[in-house]
Short mmCIF file of C-alpha atoms in Angstrom, two decimals:
data_model
loop_
_atom_site.label_atom_id
_atom_site.label_comp_id
_atom_site.label_asym_id
_atom_site.label_seq_id
_atom_site.Cartn_x
_atom_site.Cartn_y
_atom_site.Cartn_z
CA UNK A 25 -0.17 -0.03 -0.13
CA UNK A 26 1.21 3.59 -1.19
CA UNK A 27 1.12 5.78 1.80
CA UNK A 28 -0.98 8.67 1.10
CA UNK A 29 -0.79 12.01 3.21
CA UNK A 30 -3.12 14.95 3.70
CA UNK A 31 -1.79 17.53 0.81
CA UNK A 32 -2.23 20.57 2.54
CA UNK A 33 -1.69 19.85 6.19
CA UNK A 34 -4.43 21.23 8.91
CA UNK A 35 -3.89 24.79 10.70
CA UNK A 36 -4.92 24.94 14.61
CA UNK A 37 -4.32 28.02 16.42
CA UNK A 38 -3.10 27.69 20.17
CA UNK A 39 -3.23 30.38 22.66
CA UNK A 40 -0.86 30.06 25.37
CA UNK A 41 -2.07 30.99 28.64
CA UNK A 42 -0.77 30.22 32.36
CA UNK A 43 -1.61 27.01 32.96
CA UNK A 44 0.56 26.01 29.34
CA UNK A 45 3.72 27.62 31.65
CA UNK A 46 6.05 26.54 33.82
CA UNK A 47 8.37 28.12 36.71
CA UNK A 48 10.61 28.22 34.43
CA UNK A 49 8.62 30.47 31.84
CA UNK A 50 7.80 28.64 29.62
CA UNK A 51 5.61 26.03 27.42
CA UNK A 52 5.86 22.77 30.03
CA UNK A 53 6.24 20.38 27.22
CA UNK A 54 4.35 17.77 27.61
CA UNK A 55 1.82 20.70 26.64
CA UNK A 56 3.10 20.25 22.70
CA UNK A 57 1.50 17.59 22.67
CA UNK A 58 -2.46 19.01 24.35
CA UNK A 59 -1.62 20.98 21.06
CA UNK A 60 -1.83 18.16 18.62
CA UNK A 61 -3.75 15.98 20.14
CA UNK A 62 -6.57 19.53 20.10
CA UNK A 63 -5.04 20.07 16.41
CA UNK A 64 -5.85 15.97 15.38
CA UNK A 65 -9.58 16.78 17.39
CA UNK A 66 -10.03 19.54 15.23
CA UNK A 67 -8.27 17.76 11.78
CA UNK A 68 -10.97 14.45 12.18
CA UNK A 69 -13.67 16.30 13.35
CA UNK A 70 -14.55 16.69 17.29
CA UNK A 71 -18.59 15.86 16.04
CA UNK A 72 -17.16 13.09 13.94
CA UNK A 73 -14.87 11.49 17.35
CA UNK A 74 -17.85 11.75 19.67
CA UNK A 75 -20.44 9.99 16.44
CA UNK A 76 -17.30 7.36 16.66
CA UNK A 77 -16.78 6.37 20.71
CA UNK A 78 -20.33 6.69 21.27
CA UNK A 79 -22.29 4.66 18.54
CA UNK A 80 -19.84 2.59 16.73
CA UNK A 81 -18.06 2.20 20.68
CA UNK A 82 -14.28 3.35 18.19
CA UNK A 83 -11.30 5.34 18.98
CA UNK A 84 -8.08 5.89 18.83
CA UNK A 85 -5.36 5.13 21.14
CA UNK A 86 -1.91 5.91 21.18
CA UNK A 87 0.88 3.55 20.31
CA UNK A 88 3.39 6.02 19.95
CA UNK A 89 4.86 9.83 19.98
CA UNK A 90 8.29 11.62 19.02
CA UNK A 91 8.51 14.88 19.69
CA UNK A 92 11.46 16.90 18.92
CA UNK A 93 11.85 20.83 21.09
CA UNK A 94 13.61 23.21 18.95
CA UNK A 95 12.92 26.43 20.85
CA UNK A 96 10.48 27.87 23.22
CA UNK A 97 7.08 29.34 23.13
CA UNK A 98 6.08 31.71 26.77
CA UNK A 99 2.97 33.47 27.49
CA UNK A 100 0.80 35.02 25.16
CA UNK A 101 2.37 33.95 22.26
CA UNK A 102 0.09 32.39 19.35
CA UNK A 103 1.06 29.76 17.79
CA UNK A 104 0.02 27.16 15.04
CA UNK A 105 -0.21 23.53 14.62
CA UNK A 106 0.12 22.44 11.08
CA UNK A 107 -1.16 18.53 10.99
CA UNK A 108 -0.92 16.00 8.34
CA UNK A 109 -1.34 12.82 7.88
CA UNK A 110 -0.98 8.94 6.64
CA UNK A 111 -2.34 5.38 6.81
CA UNK A 112 0.43 3.73 8.42
CA UNK A 113 -1.89 0.09 7.54
CA UNK A 114 -5.08 -0.44 7.72
CA UNK A 115 -5.25 -0.14 11.14
CA UNK A 116 -3.22 2.95 12.11
CA UNK A 117 -2.03 6.19 11.28
CA UNK A 118 0.46 8.59 11.20
CA UNK A 119 -0.11 12.67 12.92
CA UNK A 120 2.82 14.79 11.38
CA UNK A 121 2.92 17.90 13.63
CA UNK A 122 4.01 20.36 13.04
CA UNK A 123 4.58 23.56 15.76
CA UNK A 124 4.41 27.83 14.63
CA UNK A 125 4.78 31.38 16.71
CA UNK A 126 2.31 32.75 14.45
CA UNK A 127 3.48 36.38 14.11
CA UNK A 128 7.76 34.99 13.22
CA UNK A 129 6.61 32.06 11.49
CA UNK A 130 9.31 30.29 13.53
CA UNK A 131 9.46 26.53 14.09
CA UNK A 132 9.11 25.85 17.42
CA UNK A 133 8.79 22.01 17.69
CA UNK A 134 7.48 18.91 15.76
CA UNK A 135 6.55 15.57 16.24
CA UNK A 136 5.43 12.86 14.39
CA UNK A 137 2.06 10.59 16.41
CA UNK A 138 1.01 6.75 15.41
CA UNK A 139 -2.40 6.13 16.36
CA UNK A 140 -4.71 2.83 16.15
CA UNK A 141 -8.14 2.38 15.66
CA UNK A 142 -9.64 -0.03 18.34
CA UNK A 143 -12.69 -0.76 19.17
CA UNK A 144 -14.43 -0.39 22.90
CA UNK A 145 -13.00 -4.33 23.76
CA UNK A 146 -9.37 -2.14 22.90
CA UNK A 147 -8.68 -4.84 20.21
CA UNK A 148 -7.19 -2.75 16.92
CA UNK A 149 -10.27 -2.27 14.58
CA UNK A 150 -9.75 -1.29 10.71
CA UNK A 151 -9.43 2.28 10.31
CA UNK A 152 -13.45 3.98 10.08
CA UNK A 153 -14.05 5.18 6.78
CA UNK A 154 -15.32 8.30 7.65
CA UNK A 155 -12.31 8.71 9.41
CA UNK A 156 -10.23 8.03 6.06
CA UNK A 157 -12.39 9.40 3.73
CA UNK A 158 -11.74 13.48 5.95
CA UNK A 159 -7.60 12.22 5.99
CA UNK A 160 -7.67 11.11 1.88
CA UNK A 161 -10.22 13.03 0.16
CA UNK A 162 -8.72 13.26 -3.50
CA UNK B 24 -29.33 15.41 61.86
CA UNK B 25 -26.11 16.16 64.06
CA UNK B 26 -23.13 17.69 61.73
CA UNK B 27 -19.88 15.14 62.20
CA UNK B 28 -16.86 15.60 61.57
CA UNK B 29 -13.62 13.19 61.26
CA UNK B 30 -11.93 13.72 64.49
CA UNK B 31 -8.70 14.27 63.40
CA UNK B 32 -8.12 15.13 59.99
CA UNK B 33 -5.99 13.24 57.05
CA UNK B 34 -2.90 14.53 56.15
CA UNK B 35 -2.16 14.31 52.92
CA UNK B 36 1.87 14.78 51.43
CA UNK B 37 2.47 16.71 48.21
CA UNK B 38 5.17 17.12 46.13
CA UNK B 39 5.61 20.67 44.11
CA UNK B 40 6.35 19.42 40.26
CA UNK B 41 7.44 21.71 36.96
CA UNK B 42 4.24 20.76 35.68
CA UNK B 43 1.82 22.43 39.34
CA UNK B 44 3.70 25.81 38.50
CA UNK B 45 3.17 28.48 36.25
CA UNK B 46 5.83 30.75 35.25
CA UNK B 47 5.50 33.87 37.52
CA UNK B 48 7.19 31.56 39.69
CA UNK B 49 3.66 30.11 41.88
CA UNK B 50 1.85 27.07 42.21
CA UNK B 51 -0.91 27.64 38.88
CA UNK B 52 -4.24 27.80 41.38
CA UNK B 53 -6.72 25.73 39.87
CA UNK B 54 -4.01 22.80 41.11
CA UNK B 55 -5.00 23.16 44.06
CA UNK B 56 -8.09 21.73 43.64
CA UNK B 57 -6.01 19.16 42.36
CA UNK B 58 -3.98 18.30 45.82
CA UNK B 59 -7.48 18.71 47.39
CA UNK B 60 -8.95 15.70 45.16
CA UNK B 61 -5.80 13.85 45.50
CA UNK B 62 -6.50 13.74 49.74
CA UNK B 63 -9.99 13.24 49.37
CA UNK B 64 -9.48 10.18 46.49
CA UNK B 65 -7.16 9.13 49.33
CA UNK B 66 -9.64 9.67 52.99
CA UNK B 67 -12.23 7.55 51.24
CA UNK B 68 -9.23 5.36 49.78
CA UNK B 69 -8.88 5.19 46.18
CA UNK B 70 -10.24 0.85 45.91
CA UNK B 71 -12.64 1.43 47.95
CA UNK B 72 -14.13 4.07 45.16
CA UNK B 73 -12.91 2.36 42.30
CA UNK B 74 -14.69 -0.35 43.54
CA UNK B 75 -18.43 1.50 44.42
CA UNK B 76 -17.50 3.17 40.49
CA UNK B 77 -17.20 -0.03 38.67
CA UNK B 78 -19.85 -2.58 41.49
CA UNK B 79 -22.02 -0.14 42.36
CA UNK B 80 -22.48 2.19 40.00
CA UNK B 81 -21.63 5.15 42.20
CA UNK B 82 -19.97 7.82 42.18
CA UNK B 83 -19.07 11.85 43.36
CA UNK B 84 -19.54 14.76 42.01
CA UNK B 85 -18.86 18.25 42.76
CA UNK B 86 -21.11 21.03 43.24
CA UNK B 87 -19.70 23.87 45.67
CA UNK B 88 -15.86 24.90 46.09
CA UNK B 89 -14.39 27.56 48.28
CA UNK B 90 -10.99 28.48 47.99
CA UNK B 91 -8.83 30.84 50.53
CA UNK B 92 -5.46 31.82 49.03
CA UNK B 93 -3.57 32.89 51.49
CA UNK B 94 0.41 31.73 50.29
CA UNK B 95 1.36 30.45 47.25
CA UNK B 96 3.41 27.12 47.05
CA UNK B 97 6.46 26.93 45.06
CA UNK B 98 8.59 25.05 43.11
CA UNK B 99 9.79 21.71 45.35
CA UNK B 100 7.81 22.81 48.56
CA UNK B 101 6.87 20.07 50.56
CA UNK B 102 3.22 20.14 51.22
CA UNK B 103 0.72 18.79 53.34
CA UNK B 104 -3.46 19.17 52.57
CA UNK B 105 -5.32 18.31 55.94
CA UNK B 106 -8.81 17.35 55.06
CA UNK B 107 -12.37 16.11 57.06
CA UNK B 108 -15.43 15.51 56.22
CA UNK B 109 -19.25 16.60 57.36
CA UNK B 110 -21.95 14.56 56.03
CA UNK B 111 -24.26 17.31 55.08
CA UNK B 112 -26.76 15.62 54.88
CA UNK B 113 -27.85 12.17 53.58
CA UNK B 114 -26.59 12.55 49.84
CA UNK B 115 -24.27 15.56 50.04
CA UNK B 116 -20.68 15.38 51.93
CA UNK B 117 -18.18 18.42 52.78
CA UNK B 118 -14.60 18.54 52.35
CA UNK B 119 -12.79 20.20 54.70
CA UNK B 120 -9.16 21.15 53.20
CA UNK B 121 -6.27 23.33 55.00
CA UNK B 122 -2.77 23.09 53.17
CA UNK B 123 0.31 23.60 54.42
CA UNK B 124 3.99 24.68 53.75
CA UNK B 125 5.31 21.14 55.46
CA UNK B 126 8.53 22.23 57.01
CA UNK B 127 6.84 25.99 58.01
CA UNK B 128 3.56 24.54 58.70
CA UNK B 129 3.13 27.83 56.82
CA UNK B 130 -1.06 27.66 56.03
CA UNK B 131 -1.10 28.25 52.52
CA UNK B 132 -4.67 27.27 51.18
CA UNK B 133 -7.54 26.72 52.62
CA UNK B 134 -11.32 25.99 50.89
CA UNK B 135 -14.88 23.97 51.71
CA UNK B 136 -15.80 21.06 48.38
CA UNK B 137 -19.06 20.20 48.64
CA UNK B 138 -19.65 16.82 47.22
CA UNK B 139 -23.20 15.03 46.09
CA UNK B 140 -23.11 11.04 45.23
CA UNK B 141 -24.81 10.13 42.27
CA UNK B 142 -25.47 7.47 40.19
CA UNK B 143 -25.03 5.24 36.49
CA UNK B 144 -27.68 8.51 36.19
CA UNK B 145 -26.18 11.10 37.73
CA UNK B 146 -29.19 11.13 39.65
CA UNK B 147 -28.25 12.09 43.61
CA UNK B 148 -27.90 8.87 45.96
CA UNK B 149 -27.68 7.91 49.63
CA UNK B 150 -24.51 8.88 50.82
CA UNK B 151 -22.65 4.67 50.93
CA UNK B 152 -22.15 2.89 53.97
CA UNK B 153 -18.63 2.34 53.24
CA UNK B 154 -17.63 5.82 52.93
CA UNK B 155 -19.26 6.96 55.74
CA UNK B 156 -17.60 4.39 57.69
CA UNK B 157 -14.29 5.13 56.89
CA UNK B 158 -15.29 9.46 57.77
CA UNK B 159 -16.89 8.81 60.76
CA UNK B 160 -15.36 5.84 62.40
CA UNK B 161 -17.19 6.80 66.15
CA UNK C 25 -16.66 54.20 46.89
CA UNK C 26 -19.60 52.45 44.60
CA UNK C 27 -18.60 49.14 42.70
CA UNK C 28 -18.69 49.61 39.68
CA UNK C 29 -19.27 46.68 36.38
CA UNK C 30 -18.61 46.23 32.84
CA UNK C 31 -22.08 46.37 31.63
CA UNK C 32 -22.12 43.56 29.08
CA UNK C 33 -20.21 40.58 30.01
CA UNK C 34 -17.29 39.33 27.67
CA UNK C 35 -17.17 36.16 26.06
CA UNK C 36 -14.60 33.43 25.65
CA UNK C 37 -15.72 30.62 23.92
CA UNK C 38 -14.11 27.51 24.86
CA UNK C 39 -14.12 24.14 23.47
CA UNK C 40 -14.26 20.22 25.58
CA UNK C 41 -10.70 18.35 25.22
CA UNK C 42 -10.10 14.92 25.39
CA UNK C 43 -7.75 16.70 28.17
CA UNK C 44 -9.79 18.09 30.56
CA UNK C 45 -11.94 15.30 30.79
CA UNK C 46 -11.69 12.65 33.16
CA UNK C 47 -12.61 8.98 33.61
CA UNK C 48 -16.29 9.50 34.80
CA UNK C 49 -16.78 11.23 31.20
CA UNK C 50 -17.21 14.83 32.46
CA UNK C 51 -14.77 17.84 32.47
CA UNK C 52 -12.61 17.76 35.69
CA UNK C 53 -13.99 19.92 37.88
CA UNK C 54 -9.80 22.17 38.48
CA UNK C 55 -10.28 22.46 35.11
CA UNK C 56 -13.38 25.74 34.68
CA UNK C 57 -11.31 27.27 36.83
CA UNK C 58 -8.80 26.86 34.22
CA UNK C 59 -11.48 28.32 31.74
CA UNK C 60 -11.98 30.95 33.90
CA UNK C 61 -8.88 32.60 33.77
CA UNK C 62 -8.22 31.96 30.42
CA UNK C 63 -11.64 33.90 29.35
CA UNK C 64 -9.99 37.00 32.12
CA UNK C 65 -7.13 37.67 30.24
CA UNK C 66 -8.46 37.45 27.31
CA UNK C 67 -10.94 40.06 28.93
CA UNK C 68 -7.59 41.98 29.94
CA UNK C 69 -5.83 41.20 26.96
CA UNK C 70 -2.89 39.32 26.77
CA UNK C 71 -0.98 41.30 25.50
CA UNK C 72 -1.44 43.86 28.07
CA UNK C 73 -0.71 40.60 31.01
CA UNK C 74 2.48 40.44 28.99
CA UNK C 75 3.38 43.92 29.34
CA UNK C 76 2.24 44.41 32.52
CA UNK C 77 4.29 41.50 33.84
CA UNK C 78 7.48 42.64 31.80
CA UNK C 79 7.43 46.34 32.21
CA UNK C 80 6.30 46.99 35.33
CA UNK C 81 7.18 43.77 37.13
CA UNK C 82 2.77 43.55 37.96
CA UNK C 83 0.73 40.73 37.69
CA UNK C 84 -2.08 39.26 39.86
CA UNK C 85 -3.24 36.80 42.36
CA UNK C 86 -5.44 34.44 43.11
CA UNK C 87 -6.91 34.97 46.98
CA UNK C 88 -10.90 33.70 46.89
CA UNK C 89 -12.47 31.05 44.47
CA UNK C 90 -16.02 30.49 44.85
CA UNK C 91 -17.69 28.36 41.98
CA UNK C 92 -20.80 26.09 41.47
CA UNK C 93 -20.86 23.32 39.45
CA UNK C 94 -24.49 23.09 38.21
CA UNK C 95 -24.14 20.55 35.51
CA UNK C 96 -21.21 19.21 33.72
CA UNK C 97 -19.69 19.76 30.77
CA UNK C 98 -18.48 16.18 28.05
CA UNK C 99 -16.34 15.59 25.25
CA UNK C 100 -16.95 17.90 22.48
CA UNK C 101 -19.22 20.75 23.80
CA UNK C 102 -18.32 24.19 22.88
CA UNK C 103 -18.63 26.41 26.15
CA UNK C 104 -19.24 30.04 26.74
CA UNK C 105 -17.62 31.27 29.39
CA UNK C 106 -19.85 34.99 30.37
CA UNK C 107 -17.46 37.47 32.47
CA UNK C 108 -17.92 41.28 34.34
CA UNK C 109 -16.17 42.05 36.96
CA UNK C 110 -16.14 44.54 39.58
CA UNK C 111 -12.89 46.59 41.76
CA UNK C 112 -13.59 45.47 45.04
CA UNK C 113 -10.82 48.18 46.28
CA UNK C 114 -8.37 49.73 44.52
CA UNK C 115 -5.42 46.88 44.95
CA UNK C 116 -8.81 43.71 44.16
CA UNK C 117 -10.92 43.01 41.18
CA UNK C 118 -13.25 40.91 41.69
CA UNK C 119 -14.07 39.10 38.54
CA UNK C 120 -17.40 37.62 37.92
CA UNK C 121 -17.87 34.02 35.28
CA UNK C 122 -20.58 32.41 33.90
CA UNK C 123 -20.21 29.39 31.98
CA UNK C 124 -22.76 28.08 29.90
CA UNK C 125 -23.47 25.68 27.60
CA UNK C 126 -23.00 27.38 24.28
CA UNK C 127 -25.70 24.92 21.77
CA UNK C 128 -27.91 24.98 24.73
CA UNK C 129 -27.92 28.07 26.38
CA UNK C 130 -27.92 25.69 29.89
CA UNK C 131 -25.34 27.93 32.77
CA UNK C 132 -22.99 25.15 33.88
CA UNK C 133 -21.34 26.83 36.51
CA UNK C 134 -20.59 29.87 38.11
CA UNK C 135 -18.56 31.60 40.18
CA UNK C 136 -16.43 34.45 41.74
CA UNK C 137 -12.87 34.90 41.44
CA UNK C 138 -11.19 37.56 43.62
CA UNK C 139 -7.14 38.77 42.40
CA UNK C 140 -5.10 41.33 43.75
CA UNK C 141 -2.37 42.81 41.93
CA UNK C 142 0.97 42.57 43.25
CA UNK C 143 4.73 44.15 42.58
CA UNK C 144 7.41 41.96 42.64
CA UNK C 145 7.96 41.60 46.00
CA UNK C 146 4.18 40.12 46.46
CA UNK C 147 3.43 43.48 47.81
CA UNK C 148 -0.54 45.40 47.41
CA UNK C 149 0.22 47.46 44.13
CA UNK C 150 -2.72 49.50 42.71
CA UNK C 151 -5.05 48.14 40.17
CA UNK C 152 -2.52 49.70 36.83
CA UNK C 153 -5.23 52.35 34.75
CA UNK C 154 -4.62 51.08 31.39
CA UNK C 155 -6.56 47.11 33.60
CA UNK C 156 -9.53 49.75 34.83
CA UNK C 157 -9.65 51.28 32.25
CA UNK C 158 -10.42 48.06 29.56
CA UNK C 159 -12.89 46.84 33.43
CA UNK C 160 -14.60 50.22 33.16
CA UNK C 161 -15.33 52.08 30.40
CA UNK C 162 -17.45 54.19 30.58
CA UNK D 9 33.67 9.37 25.42
CA UNK D 10 32.16 6.58 26.43
CA UNK D 11 28.67 6.40 27.59
CA UNK D 12 28.15 5.99 31.41
CA UNK D 13 24.74 4.63 32.57
CA UNK D 14 23.85 4.67 36.44
CA UNK D 15 23.78 1.68 37.45
CA UNK D 16 20.30 0.55 39.30
CA UNK D 17 17.82 1.91 37.72
CA UNK D 18 15.54 4.56 39.85
CA UNK D 19 12.76 3.66 41.09
CA UNK D 20 9.58 6.09 41.49
CA UNK D 21 6.13 5.32 42.53
CA UNK D 22 2.85 7.42 40.64
CA UNK D 23 -0.62 7.16 41.20
CA UNK D 24 -2.80 7.83 39.50
CA UNK D 25 -5.82 9.75 40.44
CA UNK D 26 -8.82 12.01 38.06
CA UNK D 27 -6.46 13.88 36.98
CA UNK D 28 -4.76 11.37 35.14
CA UNK D 29 -7.56 10.04 32.63
CA UNK D 30 -9.69 11.38 30.50
CA UNK D 31 -12.94 10.46 29.13
CA UNK D 32 -11.88 7.54 27.49
CA UNK D 33 -11.42 5.98 31.31
CA UNK D 34 -8.04 5.39 30.69
CA UNK D 35 -4.46 7.66 31.21
CA UNK D 36 -4.69 10.36 28.89
CA UNK D 37 -0.44 10.27 26.90
CA UNK D 38 0.98 13.47 27.46
CA UNK D 39 0.37 12.89 31.02
CA UNK D 40 3.06 9.73 31.21
CA UNK D 41 5.47 12.34 30.50
CA UNK D 42 4.67 14.34 33.88
CA UNK D 43 5.43 10.71 35.21
CA UNK D 44 9.05 10.91 33.54
CA UNK D 45 9.29 14.65 34.77
CA UNK D 46 8.82 13.89 38.13
CA UNK D 47 11.21 10.57 37.78
CA UNK D 48 13.91 13.27 36.63
CA UNK D 49 13.00 15.82 39.40
CA UNK D 50 14.00 12.95 41.84
CA UNK D 51 15.99 11.30 40.32
CA UNK D 52 18.42 14.19 40.29
CA UNK D 53 16.67 15.55 44.08
CA UNK D 54 14.42 18.96 43.89
CA UNK D 55 16.42 20.22 46.74
CA UNK D 56 19.82 20.34 44.22
CA UNK D 57 17.92 21.49 41.43
CA UNK D 58 15.73 24.75 43.01
CA UNK D 59 19.87 25.74 43.99
CA UNK D 60 21.14 24.52 40.29
CA UNK D 61 17.98 27.49 39.54
CA UNK D 62 18.41 30.35 42.17
CA UNK D 63 21.64 30.59 42.75
CA UNK D 64 23.96 28.95 39.17
CA UNK D 65 21.31 29.57 36.69
CA UNK D 66 21.66 26.59 35.59
CA UNK D 67 18.51 24.17 34.13
CA UNK D 68 17.46 21.30 31.47
CA UNK D 69 15.29 21.92 28.36
CA UNK D 70 14.05 18.88 27.04
CA UNK D 71 15.54 18.39 23.25
CA UNK D 72 13.88 15.11 22.05
CA UNK D 73 11.64 12.55 23.15
CA UNK D 74 10.36 9.15 22.34
CA UNK D 75 8.09 7.33 23.97
CA UNK D 76 6.00 4.35 23.51
CA UNK D 77 2.90 2.84 25.20
CA UNK D 78 2.20 -0.62 24.94
CA UNK D 79 -0.77 -0.48 27.81
CA UNK D 80 -3.31 2.01 29.34
CA UNK D 81 -2.88 2.41 32.66
CA UNK D 82 -6.39 3.47 34.00
CA UNK D 83 -7.43 5.51 37.32
CA UNK D 84 -5.91 3.97 40.77
CA UNK D 85 -3.03 2.85 39.28
CA UNK D 86 -0.18 2.08 41.08
CA UNK D 87 3.04 2.31 39.20
CA UNK D 88 6.65 2.80 38.89
CA UNK D 89 8.98 5.29 36.64
CA UNK D 90 12.89 3.11 36.44
CA UNK D 91 14.68 5.63 35.65
CA UNK D 92 18.25 5.73 33.86
CA UNK D 93 20.33 8.29 32.33
CA UNK D 94 23.34 8.65 30.01
CA UNK D 95 25.59 11.24 28.84
CA UNK D 96 24.97 11.90 25.27
CA UNK D 97 27.68 14.66 24.79
CA UNK D 98 29.15 17.32 27.54
CA UNK D 99 25.77 19.44 27.86
CA UNK D 100 23.34 16.61 27.47
CA UNK D 101 22.18 14.01 29.01
CA UNK D 102 19.64 11.09 27.66
CA UNK D 103 17.01 9.79 30.18
CA UNK D 104 15.52 6.32 29.68
CA UNK D 105 12.25 5.12 31.48
CA UNK D 106 10.44 2.22 31.83
CA UNK D 107 6.54 2.80 33.64
CA UNK D 108 5.02 -0.75 35.03
CA UNK D 109 2.11 -1.93 36.45
CA UNK D 110 3.70 -1.80 40.46
CA UNK D 111 1.10 -4.95 41.27
CA UNK D 112 1.67 -6.55 37.72
CA UNK D 113 5.25 -6.12 37.00
CA UNK D 114 3.67 -5.52 33.03
CA UNK D 115 5.11 -2.26 31.02
CA UNK D 116 3.00 -0.64 29.97
CA UNK D 117 5.32 2.59 28.83
CA UNK D 118 8.36 3.14 27.55
CA UNK D 119 10.62 6.64 26.18
CA UNK D 120 13.63 8.75 26.11
CA UNK D 121 13.88 11.94 26.90
CA UNK D 122 17.26 14.05 25.42
CA UNK D 123 17.38 17.04 27.87
CA UNK D 124 20.58 20.34 27.61
CA UNK D 125 21.78 22.11 30.49
CA UNK D 126 21.39 25.93 29.37
CA UNK D 127 21.96 28.72 31.78
CA UNK D 128 20.06 31.75 32.40
CA UNK D 129 20.10 33.34 28.49
CA UNK D 130 19.74 29.85 27.35
CA UNK D 131 22.21 29.01 26.45
CA UNK D 132 24.27 25.55 26.61
CA UNK D 133 26.36 25.36 30.04
CA UNK D 134 27.85 22.64 30.84
CA UNK D 135 26.58 19.70 33.26
CA UNK D 136 27.20 20.85 36.07
CA UNK D 137 29.28 18.14 38.62
CA UNK D 138 26.86 18.03 41.26
CA UNK D 139 24.39 16.58 38.87
CA UNK D 140 27.06 14.34 37.40
CA UNK D 141 28.76 13.25 40.40
CA UNK D 142 24.21 12.13 40.88
CA UNK D 143 23.89 9.60 37.84
CA UNK D 144 27.82 8.50 37.98
CA UNK D 145 28.42 7.69 41.50
CA UNK D 146 30.90 5.32 41.02
#
């Protein structure tokens, strides 16, 4: 199977609040994964995720995370998460995230997150068509 | 009904980590409610709470929170949450929390949290005997 | 001094993400204080808060929190925080927050948060004119 | 330079609270990085980190994170973070973390976190002797 990526990255804007920072003055690093998570939810569609979970009993679990922190975000920053996705196999998706400071276009953090689709019992399940349709619109 | 309080406060120790602080250098205030929540879970017993939720379908929801912040906790602090509980009525408990810096015995934060017992449908339910037995051992 | 309130409430929209919920299926209660905090930051202006802190060394600390939880927010909810502010005295502000589910207009949580203005040493400082101008535009 | 690792892993115990979970019933994945962070702070010593930051103006920033999630932790779990460290070069350390469920000894999550030592200006700085002495006691 040929990996296919979404053509244009999905862009999700994030504001850095008090809650995101730590006493060293910058964003506490696990919060970058929160930003990535929010971006994925918007890319797939929060309403679609809710419906999948409640009606079909299908959700996603994290398998693997890689993240490289190049520069720190600070309080008050407006950030953009640019996200694309590739189908790893019939059950797994990899999301590719790049976090930029909106004003300066600096790349702050980038990463890859591998997720698997699972059913109510936690067993792997095929990626839903409705999700693939969003990620591979062509 | 006469309100009865646990005689000696339950003491739960908390360490302040990076994740608890914000860029102003002190603990981000909603995290004090986390400390109170952890203290309640230990007072009632985490295993008991798990069993109540899974077997009897009974849990607790927060109705009301009051918190007064007198001094700020900072990174590295060892804190103590001192907790007592009073039965507000057959369905509700009030927990009284005092947060101290362990080393100096300074009172940093205190508060009251009113919780109601609810069943799987979210309807109020009588306080379980097993919980009352812990809070009112006499 | 007569207390003066901002006439129309400031409205800040919040989306409920995975990170906001807990295993009981609803928003973990301290996160409501995060939503209130974000609303205050937008009301005053994040850039203004950054400038006050860096240039004038002036910030805000939480003195008192009261919160009443009437209904729970759940994953995927779009919420609105409606906020007004009253000057408690020359050094303190009280913010009044109401959290609604946007779609149904249900009131979920409301609360009051008392903040004091402090300087770099943590001593109380007069409320900055630039902040008062935002809160009392008349 | 030969990489040297701490012989026996440092063990840090973690309890899973409400705050750690999300609405799918398991620990929200960025929180595993919190557990790793706490373990590092205890391994190096929180008091030592406070002193380094305040007196010498030296701290650590995250460069790279890799994490593999094998099984999910759930509410009430008692976990153990087993940590070793290797010196990557004169400025950087890699921490190796393994997260186990204490009762069953199952490996839930493992990961590697690369940190760099920085001074007050954010420039890389040599790893402090006091930190190396802890990590390479031999």
